[in-house]
Amino acid sequence: MAGKKAQGARQFAALPWRLSDRGTRQILLLTSRETGRWVIPKGWPMKGKKPAEVACQEAYEEAGLIGEIVGKRAIGSFHYEKRLAKTSILCSVRVFLFRVERQLDDWPEKAQRRLQWFDAEDAADLVDEGGLAEIITRFAGSYARLVVFQKG
């Protein structure tokens, strides 16, 4: 399986966000299982799923998040070095903006990770990947296309 992953070296991620009680944008970060550094939910392509669907699935599995992708396209991409058992590979990650509607009490990887909401500017400072920090910073300062629709 690692061989297949290494060939593609592409992952899809969700950038989970919400508005705080003060009306500021917050980003949910979670710890990676291997190193404990702050990351966003991401994963390998899944057969039969579009990239945005993969991002939604990873948000659920890694953080118990329910929500939806905002927009039709990724908001950016970044690269990072993925550590595997005996090697590491350079991964390209396409990031989709994921508006969080709710968080479940239980989810598949709950016992394996820590999660915390941060103001977007702070979240950008906490991630190790410069490209991801730029995406978060850009989102933190943007004003366009953030209309929240009421359902029902």
Backbone as JSON Lines, residues from 0, in Angstrom:
{"i":0,"aa":"M","n":[0.82,-1.19,0.0],"ca":[0.0,0.0,0.0],"c":[0.86,1.25,0.0]}
{"i":1,"aa":"A","n":[1.95,1.23,0.75],"ca":[2.82,2.41,0.79],"c":[3.37,2.71,-0.59]}
{"i":2,"aa":"G","n":[3.6,1.66,-1.4],"ca":[4.09,1.87,-2.76],"c":[3.13,2.68,-3.59]}
{"i":3,"aa":"K","n":[1.85,2.32,-3.51],"ca":[0.82,3.08,-4.24],"c":[0.76,4.51,-3.76]}
{"i":4,"aa":"K","n":[0.83,4.71,-2.45],"ca":[0.77,6.05,-1.9],"c":[1.97,6.87,-2.36]}
{"i":5,"aa":"A","n":[3.15,6.25,-2.36],"ca":[4.36,6.97,-2.72],"c":[4.32,7.42,-4.18]}
{"i":6,"aa":"Q","n":[3.73,6.6,-5.06],"ca":[3.67,6.97,-6.47],"c":[2.81,8.21,-6.68]}
{"i":7,"aa":"G","n":[1.64,8.26,-6.04],"ca":[0.75,9.39,-6.22],"c":[1.23,10.6,-5.46]}
{"i":8,"aa":"A","n":[1.62,10.4,-4.22],"ca":[2.11,11.46,-3.33],"c":[1.2,12.68,-3.35]}
{"i":9,"aa":"R","n":[-0.11,12.42,-3.46],"ca":[-1.09,13.5,-3.44],"c":[-2.1,13.19,-2.34]}
{"i":10,"aa":"Q","n":[-2.44,14.22,-1.57],"ca":[-3.45,14.08,-0.54],"c":[-4.45,15.22,-0.66]}
{"i":11,"aa":"F","n":[-5.58,15.03,0.02],"ca":[-6.63,16.04,0.03],"c":[-6.95,16.37,1.48]}
{"i":12,"aa":"A","n":[-7.16,17.66,1.74],"ca":[-7.33,18.12,3.12],"c":[-8.54,19.04,3.26]}
{"i":13,"aa":"A","n":[-9.04,19.08,4.47],"ca":[-10.11,20.02,4.84],"c":[-9.51,21.07,5.76]}
{"i":14,"aa":"L","n":[-9.8,22.32,5.49],"ca":[-9.44,23.41,6.41],"c":[-10.72,23.74,7.19]}
{"i":15,"aa":"P","n":[-10.88,23.16,8.39],"ca":[-12.12,23.33,9.15],"c":[-12.19,24.71,9.8]}
{"i":16,"aa":"W","n":[-13.29,25.41,9.57],"ca":[-13.44,26.75,10.14],"c":[-14.86,26.96,10.66]}
{"i":17,"aa":"R","n":[-14.95,27.95,11.54],"ca":[-16.23,28.4,12.08],"c":[-16.07,29.86,12.47]}
{"i":18,"aa":"L","n":[-17.19,30.49,12.76],"ca":[-17.16,31.84,13.31],"c":[-17.27,31.73,14.82]}
{"i":19,"aa":"S","n":[-16.43,32.47,15.53],"ca":[-16.49,32.47,17.0],"c":[-17.68,33.31,17.45]}
{"i":20,"aa":"D","n":[-17.93,33.3,18.75],"ca":[-18.99,34.13,19.31],"c":[-18.73,35.61,19.05]}
{"i":21,"aa":"R","n":[-17.45,35.98,18.89],"ca":[-17.07,37.37,18.61],"c":[-17.13,37.7,17.12]}
{"i":22,"aa":"G","n":[-17.45,36.7,16.3],"ca":[-17.53,36.92,14.86],"c":[-16.21,36.78,14.13]}
{"i":23,"aa":"T","n":[-15.18,36.27,14.82],"ca":[-13.89,36.07,14.16],"c":[-13.78,34.63,13.64]}
{"i":24,"aa":"R","n":[-12.95,34.45,12.66],"ca":[-12.76,33.12,12.08],"c":[-11.84,32.28,12.95]}
{"i":25,"aa":"Q","n":[-12.26,31.05,13.17],"ca":[-11.45,30.11,13.91],"c":[-11.18,28.88,13.04]}
{"i":26,"aa":"I","n":[-10.02,28.29,13.26],"ca":[-9.58,27.09,12.54],"c":[-9.4,25.98,13.57]}
{"i":27,"aa":"L","n":[-9.87,24.79,13.22],"ca":[-9.63,23.63,14.08],"c":[-8.34,22.95,13.61]}
{"i":28,"aa":"L","n":[-7.39,22.82,14.53],"ca":[-6.18,22.06,14.27],"c":[-6.22,20.8,15.11]}
{"i":29,"aa":"L","n":[-5.54,19.77,14.63],"ca":[-5.43,18.53,15.36],"c":[-3.99,18.06,15.3]}
{"i":30,"aa":"T","n":[-3.63,17.19,16.23],"ca":[-2.26,16.7,16.25],"c":[-2.12,15.51,15.32]}
{"i":31,"aa":"S","n":[-0.95,15.42,14.69],"ca":[-0.67,14.25,13.85],"c":[-0.43,13.06,14.77]}
{"i":32,"aa":"R","n":[-0.71,11.88,14.26],"ca":[-0.52,10.68,15.09],"c":[0.95,10.37,15.31]}
{"i":33,"aa":"E","n":[1.78,10.64,14.3],"ca":[3.19,10.26,14.39],"c":[4.04,11.22,15.21]}
{"i":34,"aa":"T","n":[3.88,12.52,14.98],"ca":[4.8,13.49,15.59],"c":[4.14,14.43,16.59]}
{"i":35,"aa":"G","n":[2.81,14.46,16.61],"ca":[2.12,15.35,17.55],"c":[2.13,16.81,17.14]}
{"i":36,"aa":"R","n":[2.53,17.1,15.89],"ca":[2.52,18.5,15.47],"c":[1.12,18.88,15.0]}
{"i":37,"aa":"W","n":[0.83,20.19,14.99],"ca":[-0.49,20.67,14.6],"c":[-0.67,20.56,13.09]}
{"i":38,"aa":"V","n":[-1.78,19.96,12.67],"ca":[-2.09,19.74,11.25],"c":[-3.59,19.96,11.03]}
{"i":39,"aa":"I","n":[-4.01,19.79,9.78],"ca":[-5.43,19.78,9.44],"c":[-5.78,18.37,8.94]}
{"i":40,"aa":"P","n":[-7.06,18.0,8.95],"ca":[-7.43,16.66,8.46],"c":[-7.07,16.49,6.99]}
{"i":41,"aa":"K","n":[-6.38,15.4,6.69],"ca":[-6.0,15.13,5.29],"c":[-5.8,13.64,5.1]}
{"i":42,"aa":"G","n":[-5.86,13.21,3.85],"ca":[-5.69,11.8,3.58],"c":[-5.47,11.52,2.1]}
{"i":43,"aa":"W","n":[-5.24,10.24,1.84],"ca":[-4.97,9.77,0.49],"c":[-6.25,9.69,-0.34]}
{"i":44,"aa":"P","n":[-6.12,9.71,-1.67],"ca":[-7.3,9.53,-2.52],"c":[-8.05,8.25,-2.15]}
{"i":45,"aa":"M","n":[-9.36,8.28,-2.33],"ca":[-10.21,7.11,-2.06],"c":[-10.95,6.76,-3.34]}
{"i":46,"aa":"K","n":[-10.92,5.49,-3.68],"ca":[-11.59,5.03,-4.89],"c":[-13.07,5.4,-4.85]}
{"i":47,"aa":"G","n":[-13.54,6.01,-5.94],"ca":[-14.94,6.38,-6.04],"c":[-15.31,7.7,-5.41]}
{"i":48,"aa":"K","n":[-14.35,8.39,-4.77],"ca":[-14.64,9.68,-4.13],"c":[-13.89,10.81,-4.83]}
{"i":49,"aa":"K","n":[-14.56,11.93,-4.99],"ca":[-13.91,13.13,-5.53],"c":[-13.03,13.73,-4.44]}
{"i":50,"aa":"P","n":[-12.04,14.56,-4.83],"ca":[-11.15,15.16,-3.83],"c":[-11.86,15.86,-2.68]}
{"i":51,"aa":"A","n":[-12.9,16.64,-2.96],"ca":[-13.62,17.33,-1.89],"c":[-14.32,16.33,-0.97]}
{"i":52,"aa":"E","n":[-14.79,15.23,-1.51],"ca":[-15.44,14.19,-0.7],"c":[-14.42,13.52,0.22]}
{"i":53,"aa":"V","n":[-13.21,13.34,-0.29],"ca":[-12.13,12.78,0.54],"c":[-11.86,13.73,1.71]}
{"i":54,"aa":"A","n":[-11.78,15.02,1.44],"ca":[-11.53,16.01,2.49],"c":[-12.62,15.94,3.56]}
{"i":55,"aa":"C","n":[-13.88,15.82,3.16],"ca":[-14.99,15.7,4.12],"c":[-14.85,14.42,4.94]}
{"i":56,"aa":"Q","n":[-14.51,13.33,4.3],"ca":[-14.37,12.05,4.99],"c":[-13.26,12.13,6.03]}
{"i":57,"aa":"E","n":[-12.14,12.75,5.67],"ca":[-11.02,12.89,6.6],"c":[-11.38,13.78,7.78]}
{"i":58,"aa":"A","n":[-12.16,14.84,7.53],"ca":[-12.6,15.71,8.63],"c":[-13.44,14.92,9.62]}
{"i":59,"aa":"Y","n":[-14.26,14.01,9.11],"ca":[-15.05,13.16,9.99],"c":[-14.16,12.16,10.75]}
{"i":60,"aa":"E","n":[-13.33,11.42,10.03],"ca":[-12.53,10.36,10.65],"c":[-11.53,10.89,11.67]}
{"i":61,"aa":"E","n":[-10.88,12.01,11.34],"ca":[-9.81,12.51,12.19],"c":[-10.29,13.46,13.28]}
{"i":62,"aa":"A","n":[-11.44,14.12,13.06],"ca":[-11.88,15.13,14.03],"c":[-13.36,15.07,14.37]}
{"i":63,"aa":"G","n":[-14.1,14.14,13.8],"ca":[-15.53,14.03,14.11],"c":[-16.35,15.19,13.61]}
{"i":64,"aa":"L","n":[-15.91,15.82,12.53],"ca":[-16.58,17.03,12.03],"c":[-17.63,16.72,10.98]}
{"i":65,"aa":"I","n":[-18.74,17.43,11.1],"ca":[-19.81,17.39,10.11],"c":[-19.92,18.81,9.56]}
{"i":66,"aa":"G","n":[-19.98,18.92,8.25],"ca":[-20.07,20.24,7.63],"c":[-20.06,20.1,6.13]}
{"i":67,"aa":"E","n":[-19.66,21.16,5.46],"ca":[-19.62,21.08,4.01],"c":[-18.49,21.93,3.43]}
{"i":68,"aa":"I","n":[-18.06,21.49,2.27],"ca":[-17.02,22.21,1.53],"c":[-17.63,23.5,0.99]}
{"i":69,"aa":"V","n":[-16.89,24.59,1.14],"ca":[-17.31,25.89,0.62],"c":[-16.63,26.1,-0.74]}
{"i":70,"aa":"G","n":[-17.42,26.32,-1.77],"ca":[-16.87,26.52,-3.1],"c":[-16.65,25.2,-3.82]}
{"i":71,"aa":"K","n":[-16.33,25.31,-5.1],"ca":[-16.18,24.12,-5.93],"c":[-14.73,23.7,-6.09]}
{"i":72,"aa":"R","n":[-13.81,24.55,-5.68],"ca":[-12.39,24.27,-5.91],"c":[-11.6,24.36,-4.61]}
{"i":73,"aa":"A","n":[-10.44,23.74,-4.66],"ca":[-9.5,23.85,-3.54],"c":[-9.1,25.31,-3.38]}
{"i":74,"aa":"I","n":[-8.84,25.73,-2.15],"ca":[-8.43,27.12,-1.91],"c":[-6.92,27.28,-1.98]}
{"i":75,"aa":"G","n":[-6.22,26.18,-2.15],"ca":[-4.77,26.23,-2.28],"c":[-4.18,24.85,-2.13]}
{"i":76,"aa":"S","n":[-2.87,24.8,-2.23],"ca":[-2.17,23.53,-2.01],"c":[-0.83,23.83,-1.35]}
{"i":77,"aa":"F","n":[-0.29,22.81,-0.69],"ca":[1.01,22.94,-0.06],"c":[1.71,21.59,-0.12]}
{"i":78,"aa":"H","n":[2.98,21.6,0.18],"ca":[3.77,20.37,0.18],"c":[4.3,20.11,1.58]}
{"i":79,"aa":"Y","n":[4.46,18.84,1.91],"ca":[5.09,18.48,3.17],"c":[5.75,17.12,3.03]}
{"i":80,"aa":"E","n":[6.65,16.84,3.93],"ca":[7.34,15.56,3.91],"c":[6.6,14.58,4.81]}
{"i":81,"aa":"K","n":[6.03,13.55,4.18],"ca":[5.29,12.51,4.9],"c":[6.27,11.42,5.33]}
{"i":82,"aa":"R","n":[6.31,11.17,6.64],"ca":[7.2,10.13,7.15],"c":[6.48,8.8,7.14]}
{"i":83,"aa":"L","n":[7.07,7.83,6.44],"ca":[6.55,6.48,6.41],"c":[7.48,5.59,7.22]}
{"i":84,"aa":"A","n":[7.15,4.31,7.32],"ca":[7.91,3.39,8.18],"c":[9.43,3.46,7.95]}
{"i":85,"aa":"K","n":[9.87,3.34,6.71],"ca":[11.32,3.28,6.45],"c":[11.81,4.39,5.54]}
{"i":86,"aa":"T","n":[10.94,5.31,5.2],"ca":[11.33,6.38,4.27],"c":[10.42,7.59,4.48]}
{"i":87,"aa":"S","n":[10.61,8.58,3.67],"ca":[9.68,9.71,3.65],"c":[9.48,10.13,2.2]}
{"i":88,"aa":"I","n":[8.34,10.72,1.93],"ca":[8.02,11.16,0.58],"c":[7.48,12.58,0.63]}
{"i":89,"aa":"L","n":[7.66,13.28,-0.47],"ca":[7.12,14.62,-0.59],"c":[5.68,14.52,-1.08]}
{"i":90,"aa":"C","n":[4.75,15.04,-0.32],"ca":[3.32,15.0,-0.67],"c":[2.84,16.38,-1.07]}
{"i":91,"aa":"S","n":[1.99,16.4,-2.07],"ca":[1.28,17.6,-2.46],"c":[-0.13,17.47,-1.9]}
{"i":92,"aa":"V","n":[-0.59,18.51,-1.2],"ca":[-1.9,18.47,-0.54],"c":[-2.78,19.58,-1.08]}
{"i":93,"aa":"R","n":[-3.94,19.21,-1.63],"ca":[-4.94,20.19,-2.05],"c":[-5.88,20.43,-0.89]}
{"i":94,"aa":"V","n":[-6.09,21.7,-0.55],"ca":[-6.87,22.08,0.64],"c":[-8.22,22.66,0.23]}
{"i":95,"aa":"F","n":[-9.27,22.1,0.85],"ca":[-10.63,22.56,0.62],"c":[-11.15,23.24,1.89]}
{"i":96,"aa":"L","n":[-11.81,24.36,1.7],"ca":[-12.4,25.1,2.82],"c":[-13.62,24.33,3.32]}
{"i":97,"aa":"F","n":[-13.64,24.0,4.6],"ca":[-14.68,23.15,5.18],"c":[-15.36,23.89,6.32]}
{"i":98,"aa":"R","n":[-16.63,24.31,6.08],"ca":[-17.39,25.01,7.12],"c":[-17.99,23.99,8.07]}
{"i":99,"aa":"V","n":[-17.6,24.08,9.33],"ca":[-18.03,23.11,10.34],"c":[-19.42,23.47,10.84]}
{"i":100,"aa":"E","n":[-20.32,22.5,10.77],"ca":[-21.68,22.67,11.29],"c":[-21.79,22.11,12.7]}
{"i":101,"aa":"R","n":[-21.09,20.99,12.96],"ca":[-21.1,20.42,14.3],"c":[-19.97,19.41,14.43]}
{"i":102,"aa":"Q","n":[-19.69,19.06,15.68],"ca":[-18.69,18.05,15.96],"c":[-19.35,16.93,16.76]}
{"i":103,"aa":"L","n":[-19.1,15.71,16.35],"ca":[-19.68,14.55,17.02],"c":[-18.97,14.3,18.35]}
{"i":104,"aa":"D","n":[-19.64,13.59,19.23],"ca":[-19.05,13.23,20.51],"c":[-18.03,12.1,20.36]}
{"i":105,"aa":"D","n":[-18.19,11.29,19.33],"ca":[-17.3,10.16,19.11],"c":[-16.99,10.05,17.63]}
{"i":106,"aa":"W","n":[-15.76,9.63,17.28],"ca":[-15.35,9.46,15.88],"c":[-14.19,8.49,15.84]}
{"i":107,"aa":"P","n":[-13.86,7.97,14.64],"ca":[-12.88,6.89,14.53],"c":[-11.51,7.15,15.16]}
{"i":108,"aa":"E","n":[-10.95,8.34,15.03],"ca":[-9.58,8.59,15.52],"c":[-9.53,9.45,16.78]}
{"i":109,"aa":"K","n":[-10.62,9.51,17.51],"ca":[-10.71,10.39,18.68],"c":[-9.59,10.12,19.69]}
{"i":110,"aa":"A","n":[-9.3,8.87,19.97],"ca":[-8.3,8.52,20.98],"c":[-6.87,8.76,20.51]}
{"i":111,"aa":"Q","n":[-6.68,9.04,19.22],"ca":[-5.34,9.15,18.66],"c":[-4.85,10.59,18.46]}
{"i":112,"aa":"R","n":[-5.73,11.55,18.69],"ca":[-5.39,12.94,18.38],"c":[-5.94,13.89,19.43]}
{"i":113,"aa":"R","n":[-5.3,15.07,19.5],"ca":[-5.81,16.19,20.28],"c":[-6.34,17.21,19.3]}
{"i":114,"aa":"L","n":[-7.43,17.88,19.65],"ca":[-8.02,18.9,18.79],"c":[-8.17,20.19,19.55]}
{"i":115,"aa":"Q","n":[-8.02,21.31,18.85],"ca":[-8.23,22.61,19.49],"c":[-8.59,23.65,18.45]}
{"i":116,"aa":"W","n":[-9.55,24.52,18.8],"ca":[-9.91,25.66,17.96],"c":[-8.96,26.81,18.26]}
{"i":117,"aa":"F","n":[-8.52,27.49,17.2],"ca":[-7.63,28.65,17.32],"c":[-8.16,29.77,16.44]}
{"i":118,"aa":"D","n":[-7.93,31.02,16.86],"ca":[-8.16,32.12,15.94],"c":[-7.29,31.87,14.72]}
{"i":119,"aa":"A","n":[-7.8,32.22,13.54],"ca":[-7.1,31.87,12.3],"c":[-5.66,32.36,12.28]}
{"i":120,"aa":"E","n":[-5.42,33.58,12.76],"ca":[-4.05,34.11,12.74],"c":[-3.12,33.26,13.61]}
{"i":121,"aa":"D","n":[-3.62,32.81,14.75],"ca":[-2.81,31.97,15.64],"c":[-2.56,30.6,15.02]}
{"i":122,"aa":"A","n":[-3.57,30.05,14.37],"ca":[-3.43,28.74,13.73],"c":[-2.31,28.77,12.69]}
{"i":123,"aa":"A","n":[-2.22,29.86,11.95],"ca":[-1.17,29.97,10.93],"c":[0.21,29.89,11.55]}
{"i":124,"aa":"D","n":[0.37,30.43,12.75],"ca":[1.67,30.41,13.43],"c":[2.01,29.04,14.01]}
{"i":125,"aa":"L","n":[1.0,28.19,14.21],"ca":[1.22,26.91,14.88],"c":[1.56,25.75,13.95]}
{"i":126,"aa":"V","n":[1.22,25.87,12.67],"ca":[1.52,24.77,11.74],"c":[2.96,24.88,11.25]}
{"i":127,"aa":"D","n":[3.58,23.73,11.0],"ca":[4.98,23.71,10.56],"c":[5.14,23.99,9.07]}
{"i":128,"aa":"E","n":[4.17,23.61,8.27],"ca":[4.29,23.74,6.83],"c":[4.02,25.18,6.4]}
{"i":129,"aa":"G","n":[5.02,25.81,5.8],"ca":[4.89,27.21,5.38],"c":[3.76,27.43,4.4]}
{"i":130,"aa":"G","n":[3.56,26.49,3.48],"ca":[2.49,26.62,2.5],"c":[1.12,26.58,3.14]}
{"i":131,"aa":"L","n":[0.95,25.74,4.14],"ca":[-0.31,25.67,4.86],"c":[-0.52,26.95,5.67]}
{"i":132,"aa":"A","n":[0.52,27.45,6.28],"ca":[0.42,28.71,7.03],"c":[-0.03,29.84,6.11]}
{"i":133,"aa":"E","n":[0.48,29.87,4.89],"ca":[0.07,30.91,3.93],"c":[-1.4,30.78,3.57]}
{"i":134,"aa":"I","n":[-1.88,29.56,3.38],"ca":[-3.3,29.34,3.06],"c":[-4.17,29.84,4.22]}
{"i":135,"aa":"I","n":[-3.79,29.51,5.44],"ca":[-4.56,29.94,6.61],"c":[-4.53,31.45,6.75]}
{"i":136,"aa":"T","n":[-3.36,32.06,6.56],"ca":[-3.23,33.51,6.65],"c":[-4.09,34.2,5.6]}
{"i":137,"aa":"R","n":[-4.08,33.67,4.38],"ca":[-4.9,34.23,3.31],"c":[-6.38,34.14,3.68]}
{"i":138,"aa":"F","n":[-6.79,32.99,4.21],"ca":[-8.18,32.82,4.63],"c":[-8.53,33.79,5.77]}
{"i":139,"aa":"A","n":[-7.64,33.94,6.71],"ca":[-7.88,34.81,7.87],"c":[-8.13,36.25,7.43]}
{"i":140,"aa":"G","n":[-7.46,36.68,6.37],"ca":[-7.58,38.07,5.93],"c":[-8.57,38.3,4.82]}
{"i":141,"aa":"S","n":[-9.21,37.24,4.33],"ca":[-10.11,37.41,3.19],"c":[-11.51,37.8,3.66]}
{"i":142,"aa":"Y","n":[-12.22,38.47,2.8],"ca":[-13.58,38.87,3.11],"c":[-14.58,38.34,2.1]}
{"i":143,"aa":"A","n":[-14.11,37.9,0.97],"ca":[-15.0,37.48,-0.11],"c":[-15.52,36.07,0.12]}
{"i":144,"aa":"R","n":[-16.69,35.82,-0.4],"ca":[-17.29,34.49,-0.48],"c":[-17.48,33.79,0.86]}
{"i":145,"aa":"L","n":[-17.74,34.52,1.9],"ca":[-17.98,33.87,3.19],"c":[-19.4,34.09,3.68]}
{"i":146,"aa":"V","n":[-20.31,34.09,2.76],"ca":[-21.72,34.23,3.12],"c":[-22.17,32.92,3.74]}
{"i":147,"aa":"V","n":[-22.76,32.98,4.89],"ca":[-23.26,31.79,5.58],"c":[-24.75,31.71,5.32]}
{"i":148,"aa":"F","n":[-25.18,30.63,4.71],"ca":[-26.58,30.46,4.39],"c":[-27.29,29.71,5.51]}
{"i":149,"aa":"Q","n":[-28.47,30.16,5.84],"ca":[-29.3,29.47,6.83],"c":[-30.05,28.36,6.1]}
{"i":150,"aa":"K","n":[-30.01,27.17,6.66],"ca":[-30.77,26.06,6.09],"c":[-32.16,26.04,6.71]}
{"i":151,"aa":"G","n":[-33.1,25.53,5.92],"ca":[-34.42,25.32,6.51],"c":[-35.38,26.29,6.03]}
